[in-house]
GROMACS .gro file of N, CA, C and O in nm:
model
  420
    1MET      N    1 -17.797   3.292  -9.197
    1MET     CA    2 -17.755   3.229  -9.096
    1MET      C    3 -17.867   3.202  -8.980
    1MET      O    4 -17.927   3.296  -8.998
    2GLU      N    5 -17.865   3.095  -8.935
    2GLU     CA    6 -17.949   3.083  -8.826
    2GLU      C    7 -17.880   3.017  -8.683
    2GLU      O    8 -17.797   2.936  -8.706
    3GLN      N    9 -17.930   3.092  -8.584
    3GLN     CA   10 -17.889   3.029  -8.453
    3GLN      C   11 -17.879   2.876  -8.427
    3GLN      O   12 -17.977   2.809  -8.469
    4PHE      N   13 -17.785   2.803  -8.380
    4PHE     CA   14 -17.757   2.673  -8.363
    4PHE      C   15 -17.735   2.591  -8.503
    4PHE      O   16 -17.724   2.477  -8.502
    5ARG      N   17 -17.699   2.669  -8.600
    5ARG     CA   18 -17.646   2.596  -8.732
    5ARG      C   19 -17.502   2.660  -8.745
    5ARG      O   20 -17.488   2.766  -8.723
    6MET      N   21 -17.432   2.559  -8.810
    6MET     CA   22 -17.279   2.591  -8.862
    6MET      C   23 -17.296   2.722  -8.941
    6MET      O   24 -17.342   2.732  -9.048
    7CYS      N   25 -17.214   2.820  -8.895
    7CYS     CA   26 -17.194   2.924  -8.983
    7CYS      C   27 -17.041   2.917  -9.056
    7CYS      O   28 -16.951   2.897  -8.982
    8GLU      N   29 -17.045   2.933  -9.176
    8GLU     CA   30 -16.900   2.942  -9.248
    8GLU      C   31 -16.869   3.053  -9.310
    8GLU      O   32 -16.956   3.112  -9.402
    9LEU      N   33 -16.751   3.094  -9.274
    9LEU     CA   34 -16.698   3.242  -9.339
    9LEU      C   35 -16.568   3.185  -9.427
    9LEU      O   36 -16.492   3.094  -9.398
   10GLU      N   37 -16.587   3.245  -9.551
   10GLU     CA   38 -16.475   3.215  -9.640
   10GLU      C   39 -16.413   3.324  -9.714
   10GLU      O   40 -16.474   3.439  -9.710
   11PHE      N   41 -16.265   3.311  -9.713
   11PHE     CA   42 -16.199   3.402  -9.750
   11PHE      C   43 -16.098   3.356  -9.848
   11PHE      O   44 -16.065   3.253  -9.861
   12LYS      N   45 -16.065   3.457  -9.960
   12LYS     CA   46 -15.962   3.417 -10.081
   12LYS      C   47 -15.827   3.483 -10.012
   12LYS      O   48 -15.807   3.586  -9.943
   13GLY      N   49 -15.729   3.395 -10.056
   13GLY     CA   50 -15.583   3.428 -10.010
   13GLY      C   51 -15.482   3.357 -10.130
   13GLY      O   52 -15.521   3.318 -10.229
   14GLU      N   53 -15.371   3.342 -10.047
   14GLU     CA   54 -15.250   3.295 -10.148
   14GLU      C   55 -15.295   3.144 -10.158
   14GLU      O   56 -15.326   3.061 -10.064
   15ALA      N   57 -15.283   3.096 -10.279
   15ALA     CA   58 -15.303   2.941 -10.297
   15ALA      C   59 -15.157   2.869 -10.242
   15ALA      O   60 -15.043   2.918 -10.252
   16LEU      N   61 -15.178   2.777 -10.173
   16LEU     CA   62 -15.078   2.694 -10.084
   16LEU      C   63 -15.036   2.564 -10.170
   16LEU      O   64 -15.137   2.511 -10.207
   17THR      N   65 -14.914   2.530 -10.183
   17THR     CA   66 -14.871   2.384 -10.242
   17THR      C   67 -14.828   2.308 -10.154
   17THR      O   68 -14.823   2.180 -10.180
   18LYS      N   69 -14.786   2.334 -10.018
   18LYS     CA   70 -14.725   2.260  -9.933
   18LYS      C   71 -14.751   2.322  -9.788
   18LYS      O   72 -14.781   2.418  -9.782
   19ASP      N   73 -14.743   2.228  -9.691
   19ASP     CA   74 -14.771   2.270  -9.557
   19ASP      C   75 -14.890   2.334  -9.527
   19ASP      O   76 -14.915   2.442  -9.442
   20TRP      N   77 -14.990   2.310  -9.611
   20TRP     CA   78 -15.118   2.372  -9.586
   20TRP      C   79 -15.204   2.332  -9.455
   20TRP      O   80 -15.305   2.408  -9.400
   21ALA      N   81 -15.159   2.214  -9.405
   21ALA     CA   82 -15.243   2.191  -9.260
   21ALA      C   83 -15.149   2.268  -9.165
   21ALA      O   84 -15.220   2.255  -9.051
   22ARG      N   85 -15.045   2.332  -9.164
   22ARG     CA   86 -14.998   2.396  -9.054
   22ARG      C   87 -15.011   2.566  -9.083
   22ARG      O   88 -14.909   2.623  -9.022
   23ILE      N   89 -15.130   2.596  -9.117
   23ILE     CA   90 -15.143   2.752  -9.116
   23ILE      C   91 -15.173   2.821  -8.985
   23ILE      O   92 -15.224   2.747  -8.911
   24ASP      N   93 -15.143   2.928  -9.004
   24ASP     CA   94 -15.210   3.011  -8.860
   24ASP      C   95 -15.319   3.082  -8.901
   24ASP      O   96 -15.282   3.192  -8.977
   25LEU      N   97 -15.437   3.065  -8.850
   25LEU     CA   98 -15.543   3.125  -8.883
   25LEU      C   99 -15.647   3.126  -8.775
   25LEU      O  100 -15.695   2.996  -8.737
   26THR      N  101 -15.695   3.236  -8.708
   26THR     CA  102 -15.771   3.257  -8.611
   26THR      C  103 -15.876   3.344  -8.609
   26THR      O  104 -15.843   3.451  -8.666
   27ALA      N  105 -15.985   3.311  -8.562
   27ALA     CA  106 -16.108   3.410  -8.563
   27ALA      C  107 -16.172   3.431  -8.417
   27ALA      O  108 -16.192   3.347  -8.348
   28GLU      N  109 -16.182   3.555  -8.391
   28GLU     CA  110 -16.262   3.579  -8.275
   28GLU      C  111 -16.400   3.640  -8.308
   28GLU      O  112 -16.385   3.733  -8.378
   29LEU      N  113 -16.499   3.575  -8.253
   29LEU     CA  114 -16.620   3.619  -8.292
   29LEU      C  115 -16.710   3.651  -8.160
   29LEU      O  116 -16.688   3.592  -8.081
   30SER      N  117 -16.784   3.767  -8.167
   30SER     CA  118 -16.870   3.826  -8.040
   30SER      C  119 -16.989   3.872  -8.090
   30SER      O  120 -17.017   3.939  -8.212
   31CYS      N  121 -17.102   3.859  -8.009
   31CYS     CA  122 -17.223   3.910  -8.008
   31CYS      C  123 -17.281   3.909  -7.888
   31CYS      O  124 -17.295   3.828  -7.803
   32GLY      N  125 -17.288   4.048  -7.830
   32GLY     CA  126 -17.321   4.091  -7.707
   32GLY      C  127 -17.197   4.048  -7.613
   32GLY      O  128 -17.116   4.067  -7.628
   33ASP      N  129 -17.247   3.966  -7.511
   33ASP     CA  130 -17.170   3.914  -7.400
   33ASP      C  131 -17.088   3.772  -7.437
   33ASP      O  132 -17.015   3.723  -7.368
   34VAL      N  133 -17.138   3.757  -7.573
   34VAL     CA  134 -17.088   3.606  -7.601
   34VAL      C  135 -16.949   3.612  -7.672
   34VAL      O  136 -16.957   3.691  -7.779
   35THR      N  137 -16.858   3.554  -7.657
   35THR     CA  138 -16.733   3.563  -7.760
   35THR      C  139 -16.674   3.419  -7.761
   35THR      O  140 -16.673   3.326  -7.682
   36GLN      N  141 -16.642   3.398  -7.894
   36GLN     CA  142 -16.589   3.251  -7.932
   36GLN      C  143 -16.457   3.284  -8.010
   36GLN      O  144 -16.441   3.389  -8.093
   37LYS      N  145 -16.352   3.193  -7.982
   37LYS     CA  146 -16.227   3.175  -8.064
   37LYS      C  147 -16.220   3.057  -8.118
   37LYS      O  148 -16.229   2.968  -8.062
   38VAL      N  149 -16.205   3.070  -8.255
   38VAL     CA  150 -16.183   2.940  -8.335
   38VAL      C  151 -16.071   2.945  -8.437
   38VAL      O  152 -16.034   3.043  -8.480
   39LYS      N  153 -16.044   2.829  -8.444
   39LYS     CA  154 -15.918   2.799  -8.567
   39LYS      C  155 -15.978   2.810  -8.695
   39LYS      O  156 -16.096   2.734  -8.704
   40GLY      N  157 -15.914   2.853  -8.818
   40GLY     CA  158 -15.947   2.837  -8.952
   40GLY      C  159 -15.873   2.726  -8.999
   40GLY      O  160 -15.782   2.687  -8.937
   41PHE      N  161 -15.917   2.701  -9.120
   41PHE     CA  162 -15.827   2.604  -9.208
   41PHE      C  163 -15.827   2.641  -9.370
   41PHE      O  164 -15.897   2.712  -9.415
   42TYR      N  165 -15.710   2.585  -9.442
   42TYR     CA  166 -15.710   2.609  -9.563
   42TYR      C  167 -15.794   2.477  -9.636
   42TYR      O  168 -15.777   2.386  -9.593
   43ALA      N  169 -15.875   2.555  -9.713
   43ALA     CA  170 -15.964   2.447  -9.796
   43ALA      C  171 -15.929   2.404  -9.932
   43ALA      O  172 -15.975   2.345 -10.010
   44GLY      N  173 -15.817   2.483  -9.982
   44GLY     CA  174 -15.760   2.458 -10.119
   44GLY      C  175 -15.780   2.569 -10.202
   44GLY      O  176 -15.880   2.639 -10.191
   45ASP      N  177 -15.734   2.568 -10.328
   45ASP     CA  178 -15.745   2.676 -10.426
   45ASP      C  179 -15.742   2.812 -10.366
   45ASP      O  180 -15.826   2.886 -10.423
   46GLY      N  181 -15.677   2.852 -10.281
   46GLY     CA  182 -15.659   2.990 -10.242
   46GLY      C  183 -15.765   3.023 -10.132
   46GLY      O  184 -15.790   3.133 -10.114
   47VAL      N  185 -15.851   2.919 -10.072
   47VAL     CA  186 -15.982   2.951 -10.015
   47VAL      C  187 -15.947   2.906  -9.858
   47VAL      O  188 -15.908   2.794  -9.838
   48TYR      N  189 -15.989   2.998  -9.752
   48TYR     CA  190 -15.943   2.977  -9.624
   48TYR      C  191 -16.091   2.989  -9.564
   48TYR      O  192 -16.161   3.073  -9.606
   49LYS      N  193 -16.116   2.901  -9.456
   49LYS     CA  194 -16.254   2.909  -9.408
   49LYS      C  195 -16.254   2.913  -9.253
   49LYS      O  196 -16.140   2.855  -9.185
   50VAL      N  197 -16.349   2.966  -9.181
   50VAL     CA  198 -16.388   2.974  -9.035
   50VAL      C  199 -16.518   2.917  -9.018
   50VAL      O  200 -16.588   2.970  -9.078
   51ARG      N  201 -16.505   2.812  -8.925
   51ARG     CA  202 -16.664   2.768  -8.894
   51ARG      C  203 -16.675   2.794  -8.735
   51ARG      O  204 -16.593   2.778  -8.650
   52PHE      N  205 -16.813   2.834  -8.707
   52PHE     CA  206 -16.850   2.846  -8.563
   52PHE      C  207 -16.993   2.813  -8.567
   52PHE      O  208 -17.063   2.807  -8.665
   53LEU      N  209 -17.044   2.797  -8.437
   53LEU     CA  210 -17.172   2.765  -8.417
   53LEU      C  211 -17.240   2.879  -8.340
   53LEU      O  212 -17.188   2.882  -8.185
   54PRO      N  213 -17.302   2.958  -8.379
   54PRO     CA  214 -17.356   3.079  -8.314
   54PRO      C  215 -17.476   3.029  -8.201
   54PRO      O  216 -17.564   2.961  -8.251
   55GLU      N  217 -17.447   3.065  -8.067
   55GLU     CA  218 -17.543   3.026  -7.975
   55GLU      C  219 -17.649   3.126  -7.955
   55GLU      O  220 -17.739   3.088  -7.888
   56VAL      N  221 -17.622   3.250  -7.991
   56VAL     CA  222 -17.747   3.350  -7.981
   56VAL      C  223 -17.756   3.407  -8.121
   56VAL      O  224 -17.667   3.418  -8.198
   57SER      N  225 -17.855   3.468  -8.130
   57SER     CA  226 -17.892   3.539  -8.256
   57SER      C  227 -17.859   3.690  -8.223
   57SER      O  228 -17.864   3.740  -8.117
   58GLY      N  229 -17.849   3.762  -8.352
   58GLY     CA  230 -17.801   3.903  -8.355
   58GLY      C  231 -17.692   3.906  -8.442
   58GLY      O  232 -17.671   3.835  -8.534
   59GLU      N  233 -17.629   4.056  -8.462
   59GLU     CA  234 -17.531   4.067  -8.521
   59GLU      C  235 -17.395   4.033  -8.471
   59GLU      O  236 -17.349   4.060  -8.361
   60TRP      N  237 -17.297   3.936  -8.535
   60TRP     CA  238 -17.194   3.881  -8.503
   60TRP      C  239 -17.082   3.954  -8.559
   60TRP      O  240 -17.077   3.954  -8.652
   61ARG      N  241 -16.976   4.010  -8.475
   61ARG     CA  242 -16.879   4.064  -8.529
   61ARG      C  243 -16.759   3.956  -8.518
   61ARG      O  244 -16.737   3.882  -8.432
   62TYR      N  245 -16.675   3.961  -8.634
   62TYR     CA  246 -16.552   3.859  -8.653
   62TYR      C  247 -16.428   3.954  -8.686
   62TYR      O  248 -16.444   4.041  -8.748
   63ARG      N  249 -16.305   3.899  -8.616
   63ARG     CA  250 -16.197   3.944  -8.677
   63ARG      C  251 -16.092   3.846  -8.681
   63ARG      O  252 -16.080   3.746  -8.590
   64VAL      N  253 -16.047   3.820  -8.803
   64VAL     CA  254 -15.973   3.731  -8.839
   64VAL      C  255 -15.824   3.751  -8.859
   64VAL      O  256 -15.800   3.853  -8.898
   65THR      N  257 -15.723   3.652  -8.796
   65THR     CA  258 -15.584   3.729  -8.785
   65THR      C  259 -15.502   3.590  -8.823
   65THR      O  260 -15.548   3.478  -8.818
   66GLY      N  261 -15.390   3.611  -8.866
   66GLY     CA  262 -15.302   3.493  -8.915
   66GLY      C  263 -15.240   3.535  -9.067
   66GLY      O  264 -15.237   3.605  -9.105
   67CYS      N  265 -15.258   3.414  -9.139
   67CYS     CA  266 -15.225   3.430  -9.284
   67CYS      C  267 -15.332   3.509  -9.358
   67CYS      O  268 -15.296   3.551  -9.483
   68ILE      N  269 -15.435   3.522  -9.302
   68ILE     CA  270 -15.534   3.619  -9.366
   68ILE      C  271 -15.592   3.710  -9.257
   68ILE      O  272 -15.604   3.670  -9.143
   69THR      N  273 -15.619   3.844  -9.294
   69THR     CA  274 -15.682   3.946  -9.224
   69THR      C  275 -15.800   3.957  -9.260
   69THR      O  276 -15.818   4.021  -9.383
   70ALA      N  277 -15.912   4.000  -9.184
   70ALA     CA  278 -16.033   4.046  -9.201
   70ALA      C  279 -16.121   4.083  -9.084
   70ALA      O  280 -16.111   4.004  -8.990
   71GLU      N  281 -16.197   4.156  -9.104
   71GLU     CA  282 -16.312   4.216  -9.031
   71GLU      C  283 -16.437   4.203  -9.083
   71GLU      O  284 -16.449   4.260  -9.187
   72GLY      N  285 -16.539   4.185  -9.000
   72GLY     CA  286 -16.679   4.211  -9.057
   72GLY      C  287 -16.809   4.161  -8.950
   72GLY      O  288 -16.764   4.142  -8.844
   73THR      N  289 -16.909   4.149  -9.025
   73THR     CA  290 -17.016   4.112  -8.933
   73THR      C  291 -17.089   4.021  -9.015
   73THR      O  292 -17.097   4.002  -9.140
   74VAL      N  293 -17.183   3.926  -8.958
   74VAL     CA  294 -17.255   3.849  -9.002
   74VAL      C  295 -17.394   3.834  -8.919
   74VAL      O  296 -17.391   3.839  -8.794
   75ALA      N  297 -17.514   3.839  -8.991
   75ALA     CA  298 -17.640   3.843  -8.905
   75ALA      C  299 -17.681   3.692  -8.894
   75ALA      O  300 -17.702   3.617  -8.974
   76VAL      N  301 -17.737   3.670  -8.766
   76VAL     CA  302 -17.764   3.534  -8.733
   76VAL      C  303 -17.933   3.560  -8.670
   76VAL      O  304 -17.959   3.615  -8.582
   77ALA      N  305 -18.004   3.487  -8.755
   77ALA     CA  306 -18.139   3.491  -8.705
   77ALA      C  307 -18.172   3.395  -8.607
   77ALA      O  308 -18.106   3.289  -8.575
   78PRO      N  309 -18.270   3.421  -8.545
   78PRO     CA  310 -18.332   3.336  -8.444
   78PRO      C  311 -18.358   3.192  -8.491
   78PRO      O  312 -18.393   3.172  -8.594
   79ALA      N  313 -18.335   3.080  -8.397
   79ALA     CA  314 -18.352   2.949  -8.468
   79ALA      C  315 -18.507   2.928  -8.491
   79ALA      O  316 -18.605   3.011  -8.438
   80GLY      N  317 -18.524   2.831  -8.585
   80GLY     CA  318 -18.658   2.792  -8.652
   80GLY      C  319 -18.730   2.724  -8.540
   80GLY      O  320 -18.674   2.665  -8.441
   81LYS      N  321 -18.871   2.696  -8.569
   81LYS     CA  322 -18.957   2.614  -8.475
   81LYS      C  323 -18.924   2.489  -8.441
   81LYS      O  324 -18.913   2.434  -8.356
   82GLU      N  325 -18.838   2.430  -8.570
   82GLU     CA  326 -18.810   2.283  -8.559
   82GLU      C  327 -18.684   2.273  -8.465
   82GLU      O  328 -18.630   2.161  -8.429
   83SER      N  329 -18.609   2.373  -8.433
   83SER     CA  330 -18.473   2.362  -8.362
   83SER      C  331 -18.484   2.310  -8.231
   83SER      O  332 -18.580   2.376  -8.181
   84ARG      N  333 -18.414   2.228  -8.197
   84ARG     CA  334 -18.411   2.184  -8.044
   84ARG      C  335 -18.297   2.256  -7.964
   84ARG      O  336 -18.290   2.215  -7.845
   85GLY      N  337 -18.223   2.335  -8.019
   85GLY     CA  338 -18.108   2.407  -7.942
   85GLY      C  339 -17.984   2.295  -7.940
   85GLY      O  340 -17.996   2.238  -8.023
   86LEU      N  341 -17.894   2.357  -7.875
   86LEU     CA  342 -17.767   2.268  -7.857
   86LEU      C  343 -17.794   2.147  -7.811
   86LEU      O  344 -17.877   2.108  -7.699
   87VAL      N  345 -17.708   2.038  -7.828
   87VAL     CA  346 -17.710   1.909  -7.777
   87VAL      C  347 -17.582   1.900  -7.699
   87VAL      O  348 -17.484   1.916  -7.740
   88ARG      N  349 -17.605   1.860  -7.578
   88ARG     CA  350 -17.500   1.845  -7.477
   88ARG      C  351 -17.499   1.699  -7.391
   88ARG      O  352 -17.602   1.661  -7.383
   89ALA      N  353 -17.372   1.657  -7.355
   89ALA     CA  354 -17.371   1.534  -7.301
   89ALA      C  355 -17.408   1.537  -7.154
   89ALA      O  356 -17.378   1.650  -7.107
   90GLU      N  357 -17.496   1.443  -7.104
   90GLU     CA  358 -17.547   1.470  -6.966
   90GLU      C  359 -17.533   1.325  -6.898
   90GLU      O  360 -17.608   1.227  -6.948
   91GLU      N  361 -17.436   1.324  -6.829
   91GLU     CA  362 -17.400   1.164  -6.762
   91GLU      C  363 -17.376   1.054  -6.881
   91GLU      O  364 -17.276   1.067  -6.955
   92TYR      N  365 -17.479   0.978  -6.912
   92TYR     CA  366 -17.455   0.846  -6.997
   92TYR      C  367 -17.549   0.874  -7.121
   92TYR      O  368 -17.580   0.794  -7.204
   93HIS      N  369 -17.609   1.005  -7.146
   93HIS     CA  370 -17.677   1.031  -7.272
   93HIS      C  371 -17.674   1.155  -7.301
   93HIS      O  372 -17.594   1.245  -7.239
   94PHE      N  373 -17.731   1.209  -7.405
   94PHE     CA  374 -17.743   1.337  -7.462
   94PHE      C  375 -17.890   1.398  -7.451
   94PHE      O  376 -17.978   1.356  -7.460
   95ARG      N  377 -17.887   1.538  -7.433
   95ARG     CA  378 -17.977   1.606  -7.420
   95ARG      C  379 -18.002   1.737  -7.480
   95ARG      O  380 -17.902   1.795  -7.470
   96SER      N  381 -18.113   1.768  -7.546
   96SER     CA  382 -18.097   1.906  -7.612
   96SER      C  383 -18.138   2.005  -7.537
   96SER      O  384 -18.170   1.994  -7.426
   97GLN      N  385 -18.117   2.125  -7.576
   97GLN     CA  386 -18.134   2.242  -7.495
   97GLN      C  387 -18.272   2.259  -7.454
   97GLN      O  388 -18.311   2.320  -7.346
   98ASP      N  389 -18.394   2.201  -7.532
   98ASP     CA  390 -18.523   2.208  -7.498
   98ASP      C  391 -18.558   2.118  -7.368
   98ASP      O  392 -18.678   2.103  -7.366
   99GLY      N  393 -18.446   2.025  -7.351
   99GLY     CA  394 -18.475   1.938  -7.239
   99GLY      C  395 -18.512   1.801  -7.295
   99GLY      O  396 -18.512   1.699  -7.191
  100ARG      N  397 -18.516   1.787  -7.425
  100ARG     CA  398 -18.541   1.625  -7.454
  100ARG      C  399 -18.452   1.562  -7.501
  100ARG      O  400 -18.335   1.624  -7.507
  101LEU      N  401 -18.463   1.438  -7.456
  101LEU     CA  402 -18.330   1.324  -7.468
  101LEU      C  403 -18.314   1.340  -7.625
  101LEU      O  404 -18.406   1.344  -7.728
  102PHE      N  405 -18.174   1.331  -7.673
  102PHE     CA  406 -18.136   1.333  -7.814
  102PHE      C  407 -18.063   1.189  -7.845
  102PHE      O  408 -17.973   1.143  -7.759
  103TYR      N  409 -18.104   1.129  -7.939
  103TYR     CA  410 -18.045   0.999  -7.993
  103TYR      C  411 -17.987   1.007  -8.119
  103TYR      O  412 -18.036   1.039  -8.220
  104PRO      N  413 -17.829   0.997  -8.103
  104PRO     CA  414 -17.775   1.048  -8.242
  104PRO      C  415 -17.779   0.934  -8.359
  104PRO      O  416 -17.735   0.950  -8.445
  105PHE      N  417 -17.844   0.799  -8.316
  105PHE     CA  418 -17.862   0.710  -8.431
  105PHE      C  419 -18.002   0.688  -8.454
  105PHE      O  420 -18.089   0.718  -8.368
   0.00000   0.00000   0.00000
């Protein structure tokens, strides 16, 4: 995994046949002083997923609760040289973390 790139955690569980859009699946992830809480989803065939965007590099600890329970860690490497960091809205345009304007098209 790399900083500023989507990280996907995958877990096996019970295969659902109905109401799969209404599952209860939450993950709390932390690395140092940074904590994120995200919702997970059912991907089909008994697979449950949690996605998050690590803003810092290091060892991230996660705890998944709800219809699946799991704990563990994932190592996140520093961003590569080509990374511009996170992109955020700034008034009427977008700017990447390195200060350059970002054009989404």
